Tab-separated table of C-alpha atoms in Angstrom:
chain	number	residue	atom	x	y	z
A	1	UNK	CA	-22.766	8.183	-9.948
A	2	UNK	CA	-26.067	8.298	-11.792
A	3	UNK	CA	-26.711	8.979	-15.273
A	4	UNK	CA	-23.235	8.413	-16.944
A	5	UNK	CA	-24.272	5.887	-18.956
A	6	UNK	CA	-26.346	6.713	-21.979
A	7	UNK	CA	-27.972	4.331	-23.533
A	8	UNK	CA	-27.815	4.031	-27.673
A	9	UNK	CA	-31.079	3.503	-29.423
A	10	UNK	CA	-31.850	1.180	-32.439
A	11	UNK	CA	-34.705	1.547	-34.635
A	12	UNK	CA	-37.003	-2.089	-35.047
A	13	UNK	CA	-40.349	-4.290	-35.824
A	14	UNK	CA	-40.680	-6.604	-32.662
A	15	UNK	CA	-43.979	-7.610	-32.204
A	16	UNK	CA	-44.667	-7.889	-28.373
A	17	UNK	CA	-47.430	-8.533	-25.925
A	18	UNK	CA	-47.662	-5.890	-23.102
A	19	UNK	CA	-49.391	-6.963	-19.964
A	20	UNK	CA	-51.008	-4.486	-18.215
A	21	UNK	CA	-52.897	-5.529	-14.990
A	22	UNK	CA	-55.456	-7.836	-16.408
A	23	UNK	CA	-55.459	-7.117	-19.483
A	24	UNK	CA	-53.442	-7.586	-22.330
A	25	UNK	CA	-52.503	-4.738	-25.394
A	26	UNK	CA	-50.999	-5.908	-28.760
A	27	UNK	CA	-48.081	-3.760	-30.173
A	28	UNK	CA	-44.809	-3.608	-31.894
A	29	UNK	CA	-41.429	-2.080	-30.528
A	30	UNK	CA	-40.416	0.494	-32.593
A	31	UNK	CA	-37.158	1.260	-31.259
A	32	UNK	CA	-35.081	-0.536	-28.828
A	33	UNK	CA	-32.442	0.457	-26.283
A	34	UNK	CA	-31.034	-1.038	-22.960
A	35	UNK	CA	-32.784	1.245	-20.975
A	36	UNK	CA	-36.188	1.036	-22.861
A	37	UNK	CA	-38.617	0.535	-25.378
A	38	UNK	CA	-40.699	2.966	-27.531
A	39	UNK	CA	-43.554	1.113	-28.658
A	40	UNK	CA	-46.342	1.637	-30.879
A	41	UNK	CA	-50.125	0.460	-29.684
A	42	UNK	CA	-53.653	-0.376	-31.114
A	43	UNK	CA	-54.747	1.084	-27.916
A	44	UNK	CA	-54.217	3.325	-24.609
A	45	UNK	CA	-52.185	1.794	-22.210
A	46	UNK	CA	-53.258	2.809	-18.357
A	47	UNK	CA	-51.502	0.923	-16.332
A	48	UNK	CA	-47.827	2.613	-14.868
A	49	UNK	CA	-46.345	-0.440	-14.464
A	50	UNK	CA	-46.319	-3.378	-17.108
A	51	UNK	CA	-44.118	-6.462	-18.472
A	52	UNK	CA	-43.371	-6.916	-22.007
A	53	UNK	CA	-43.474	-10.236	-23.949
A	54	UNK	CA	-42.491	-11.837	-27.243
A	55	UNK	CA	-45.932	-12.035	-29.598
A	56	UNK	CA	-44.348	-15.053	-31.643
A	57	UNK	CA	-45.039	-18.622	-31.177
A	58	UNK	CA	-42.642	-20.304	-28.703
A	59	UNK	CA	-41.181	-23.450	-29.096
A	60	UNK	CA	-42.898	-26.030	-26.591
A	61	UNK	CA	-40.472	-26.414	-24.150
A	62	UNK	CA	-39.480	-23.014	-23.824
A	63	UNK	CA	-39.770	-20.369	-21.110
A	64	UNK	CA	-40.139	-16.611	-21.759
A	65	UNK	CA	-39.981	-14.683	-18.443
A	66	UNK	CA	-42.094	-11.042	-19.420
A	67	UNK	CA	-39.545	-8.337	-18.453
A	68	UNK	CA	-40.640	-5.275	-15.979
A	69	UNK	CA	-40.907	-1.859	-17.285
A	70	UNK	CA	-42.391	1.436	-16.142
A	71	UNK	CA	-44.543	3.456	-18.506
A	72	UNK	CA	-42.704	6.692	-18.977
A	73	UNK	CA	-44.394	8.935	-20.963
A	74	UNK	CA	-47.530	8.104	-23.715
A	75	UNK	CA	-48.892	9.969	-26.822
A	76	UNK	CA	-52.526	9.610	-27.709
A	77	UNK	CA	-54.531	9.876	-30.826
A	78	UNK	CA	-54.994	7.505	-34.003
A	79	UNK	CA	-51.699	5.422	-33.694
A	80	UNK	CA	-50.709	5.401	-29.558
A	81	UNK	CA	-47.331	5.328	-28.878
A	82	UNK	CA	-45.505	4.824	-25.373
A	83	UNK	CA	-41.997	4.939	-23.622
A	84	UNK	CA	-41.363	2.050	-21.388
A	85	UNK	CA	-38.478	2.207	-18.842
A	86	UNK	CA	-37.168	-0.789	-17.746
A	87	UNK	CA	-37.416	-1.503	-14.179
A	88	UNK	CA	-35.309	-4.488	-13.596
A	89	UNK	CA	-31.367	-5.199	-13.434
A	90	UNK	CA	-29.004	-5.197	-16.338
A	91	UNK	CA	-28.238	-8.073	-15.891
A	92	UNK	CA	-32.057	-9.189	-15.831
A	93	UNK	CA	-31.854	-7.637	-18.996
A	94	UNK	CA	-29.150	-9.711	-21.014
A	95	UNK	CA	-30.799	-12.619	-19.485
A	96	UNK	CA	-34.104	-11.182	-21.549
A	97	UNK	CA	-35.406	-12.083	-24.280
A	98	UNK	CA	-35.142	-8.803	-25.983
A	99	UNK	CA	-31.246	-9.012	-25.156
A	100	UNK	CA	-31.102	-11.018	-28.539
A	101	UNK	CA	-32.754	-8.650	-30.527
A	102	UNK	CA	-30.584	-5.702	-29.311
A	103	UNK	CA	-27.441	-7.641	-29.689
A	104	UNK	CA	-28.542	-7.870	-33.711
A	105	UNK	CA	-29.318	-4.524	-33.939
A	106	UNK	CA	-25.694	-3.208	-33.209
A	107	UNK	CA	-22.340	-4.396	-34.929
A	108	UNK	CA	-20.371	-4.901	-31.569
A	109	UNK	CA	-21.614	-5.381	-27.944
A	110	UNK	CA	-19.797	-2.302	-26.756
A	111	UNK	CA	-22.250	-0.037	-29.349
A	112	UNK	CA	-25.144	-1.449	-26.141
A	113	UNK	CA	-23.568	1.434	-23.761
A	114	UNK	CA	-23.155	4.749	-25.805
A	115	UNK	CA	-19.981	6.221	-23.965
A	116	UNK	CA	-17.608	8.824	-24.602
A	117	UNK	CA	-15.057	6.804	-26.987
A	118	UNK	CA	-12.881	6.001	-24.036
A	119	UNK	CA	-9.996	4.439	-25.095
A	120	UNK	CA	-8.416	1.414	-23.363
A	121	UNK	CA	-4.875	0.872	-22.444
A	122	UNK	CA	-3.043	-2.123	-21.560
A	123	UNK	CA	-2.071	-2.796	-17.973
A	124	UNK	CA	-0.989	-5.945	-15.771
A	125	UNK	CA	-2.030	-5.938	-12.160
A	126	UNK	CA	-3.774	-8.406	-9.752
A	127	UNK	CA	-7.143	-8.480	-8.652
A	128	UNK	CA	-10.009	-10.156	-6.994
A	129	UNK	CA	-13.622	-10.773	-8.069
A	130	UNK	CA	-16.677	-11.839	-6.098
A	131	UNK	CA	-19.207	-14.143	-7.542
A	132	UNK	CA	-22.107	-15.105	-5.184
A	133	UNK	CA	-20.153	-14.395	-2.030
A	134	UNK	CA	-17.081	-16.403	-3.402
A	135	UNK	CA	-13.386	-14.665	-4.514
A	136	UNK	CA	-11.398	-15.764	-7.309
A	137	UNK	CA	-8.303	-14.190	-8.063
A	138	UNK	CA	-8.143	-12.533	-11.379
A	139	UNK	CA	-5.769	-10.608	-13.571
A	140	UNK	CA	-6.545	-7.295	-15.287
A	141	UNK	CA	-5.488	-7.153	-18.774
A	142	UNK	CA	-6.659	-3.766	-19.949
A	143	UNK	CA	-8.661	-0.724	-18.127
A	144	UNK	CA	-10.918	2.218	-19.695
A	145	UNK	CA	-12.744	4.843	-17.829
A	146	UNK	CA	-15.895	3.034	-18.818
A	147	UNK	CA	-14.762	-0.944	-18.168
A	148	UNK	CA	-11.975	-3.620	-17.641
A	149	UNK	CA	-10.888	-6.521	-19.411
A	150	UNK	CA	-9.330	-9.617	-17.259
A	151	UNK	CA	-8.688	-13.297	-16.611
A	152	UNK	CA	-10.707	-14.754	-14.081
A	153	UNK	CA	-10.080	-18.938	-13.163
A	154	UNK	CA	-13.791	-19.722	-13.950
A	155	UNK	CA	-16.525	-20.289	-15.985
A	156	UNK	CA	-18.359	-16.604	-16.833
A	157	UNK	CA	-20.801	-15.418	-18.959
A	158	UNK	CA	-22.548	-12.345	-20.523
A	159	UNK	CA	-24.508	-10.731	-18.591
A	160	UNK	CA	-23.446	-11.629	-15.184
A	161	UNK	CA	-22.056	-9.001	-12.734
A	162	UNK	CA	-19.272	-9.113	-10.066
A	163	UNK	CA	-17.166	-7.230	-7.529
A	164	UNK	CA	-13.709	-6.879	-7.983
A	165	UNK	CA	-10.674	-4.749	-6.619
A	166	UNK	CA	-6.945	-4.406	-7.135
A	167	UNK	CA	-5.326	-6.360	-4.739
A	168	UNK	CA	-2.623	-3.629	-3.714
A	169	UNK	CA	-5.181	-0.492	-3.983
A	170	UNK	CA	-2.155	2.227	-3.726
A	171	UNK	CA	-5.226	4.201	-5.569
A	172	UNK	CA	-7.567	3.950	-3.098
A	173	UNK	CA	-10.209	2.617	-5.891
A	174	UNK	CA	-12.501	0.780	-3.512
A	175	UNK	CA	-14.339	-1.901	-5.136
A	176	UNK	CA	-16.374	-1.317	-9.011
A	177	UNK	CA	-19.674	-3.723	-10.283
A	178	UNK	CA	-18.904	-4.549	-13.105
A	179	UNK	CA	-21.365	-6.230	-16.140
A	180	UNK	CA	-19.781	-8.728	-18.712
A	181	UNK	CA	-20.623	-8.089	-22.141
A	182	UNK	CA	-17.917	-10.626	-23.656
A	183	UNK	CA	-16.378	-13.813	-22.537
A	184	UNK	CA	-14.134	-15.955	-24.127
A	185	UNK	CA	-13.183	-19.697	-22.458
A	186	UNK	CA	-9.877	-20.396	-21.960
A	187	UNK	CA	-8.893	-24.030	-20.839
A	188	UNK	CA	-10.804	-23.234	-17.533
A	189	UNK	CA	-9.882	-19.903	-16.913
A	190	UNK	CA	-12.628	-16.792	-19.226
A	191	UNK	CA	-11.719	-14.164	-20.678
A	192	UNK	CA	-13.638	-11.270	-19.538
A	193	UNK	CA	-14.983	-7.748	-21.062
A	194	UNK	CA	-17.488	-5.578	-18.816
A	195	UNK	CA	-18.882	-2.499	-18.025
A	196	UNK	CA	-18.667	-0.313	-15.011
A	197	UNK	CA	-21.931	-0.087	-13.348
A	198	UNK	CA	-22.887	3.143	-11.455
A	199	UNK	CA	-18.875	4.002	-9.971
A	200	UNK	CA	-18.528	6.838	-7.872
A	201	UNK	CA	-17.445	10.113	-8.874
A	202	UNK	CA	-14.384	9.462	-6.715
A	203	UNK	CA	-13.935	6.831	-8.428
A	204	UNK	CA	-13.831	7.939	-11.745
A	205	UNK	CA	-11.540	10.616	-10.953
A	206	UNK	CA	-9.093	8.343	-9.473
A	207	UNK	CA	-9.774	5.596	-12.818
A	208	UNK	CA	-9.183	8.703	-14.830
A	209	UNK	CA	-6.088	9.819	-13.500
A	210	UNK	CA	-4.850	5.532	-12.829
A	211	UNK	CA	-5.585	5.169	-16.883
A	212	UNK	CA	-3.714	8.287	-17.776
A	213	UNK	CA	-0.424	7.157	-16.094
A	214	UNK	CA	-0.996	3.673	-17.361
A	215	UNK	CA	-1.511	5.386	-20.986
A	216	UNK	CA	1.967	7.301	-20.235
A	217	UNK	CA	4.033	4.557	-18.617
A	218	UNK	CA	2.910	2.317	-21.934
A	219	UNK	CA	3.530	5.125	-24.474
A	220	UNK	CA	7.465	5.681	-22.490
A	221	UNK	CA	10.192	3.990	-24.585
A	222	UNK	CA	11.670	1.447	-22.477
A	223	UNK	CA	15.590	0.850	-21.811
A	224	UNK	CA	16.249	-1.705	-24.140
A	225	UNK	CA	15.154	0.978	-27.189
């Protein structure tokens, strides 16, 4: 399904190098979102497609991989501005280096992906994820419309995507990408937070109508009350 996520801005001041073709334009990111920049120039940019740097001195030692965008739109006259789109992954972009500067700019991680509030309820059923073409079995601890927490007997971390699947799909869910914004080690096992990446729309109706019986069956007074 495209389009259901919608990414929340931030305004900033990140100086940044763009480098377009052979050439490279000095700038400053104005605002900042997961799905792009806004930036403001000292000159036209031409180029469609560019990659964006840190303009900061770096450490010796370090690597900074330029991330891809695509130029978007442009506004000419005495102070140039332009909308970049990135190009690359999501989870190319946590990798980024502008993935710090985001995270500071919002109070949680979940304020990265402007949903609908979708509110998460508690379930316990079995699962499997794929990482790199191997499965580890993993436990689902609570479910939204929008993501999944869960167990997994592995090291994780932010940023990283997997496969996973209910292990007795009575649904019919198929398997869901997910993105991990949160992890949290536990004696070898993490405990995971992510995203939904691109589901299909038969897939959301099926998560919508799977979280509203979980939401009823964990609202329903039990016998023992």
């Amino acid at each position: 399904m495209k389009n259901r996520r919608v990414f929340q801005r931030a305004d900033c001041s990140i100086p940044a190098v763009v480098h377009a073709r052979s050439r490279f334009l000095y700038g400053e990111v104005v605002d900042l979102s997961l799905g792009g920049v806004r930036l403001a120039l000292r000159d036209e940019l031409g180029a469609e497609s560019v990659e964006l740097s840190p303009n900061k001195a770096i450490p010796e030692g370090v690597i900074v991989i330029p991330l891809p965008y695509e130029r978007a739109w442009q506004k000419s006259g005495e102070k140039p501005e332009v909308g970049l789109q990135f190009s690359g992954g999501t989870d190319a972009f946590f990798r980024g280096w502008l993935a710090d500067h985001l995270g500071s700019l919002f109070s949680t991680p979940d304020a990265l992906l402007d949903h609908r509030k979708l509110v998460r309820v508690p379930c316990q059923m079995d699962g499997t994820a794929r990482v790199d073409e191997k499965d580890f079995p993993c436990a689902f601890i609570d479910l939204s419309l929008g993501g999944i927490s869960f167990i997994i007997p592995r090291e994780a971390f932010p940023g990283e995507t997997l496969q996973i699947w209910l292990d007795n799909d009575e649904f019919g869910l198929g398997t869901l990408e997910v993105i991990l914004l949160r992890v949290q080690t536990l004696r070898g096992h993490s405990l995971c937070g992510g995203r939904f990446l691109e589901p299909e729309e038969s897939q959301v109706s099926i998560l919508e109508k799977l979280v509203q019986r979980l939401s009823q069956e964990h609202e329903a007074p039990s016998l023992e009350d």
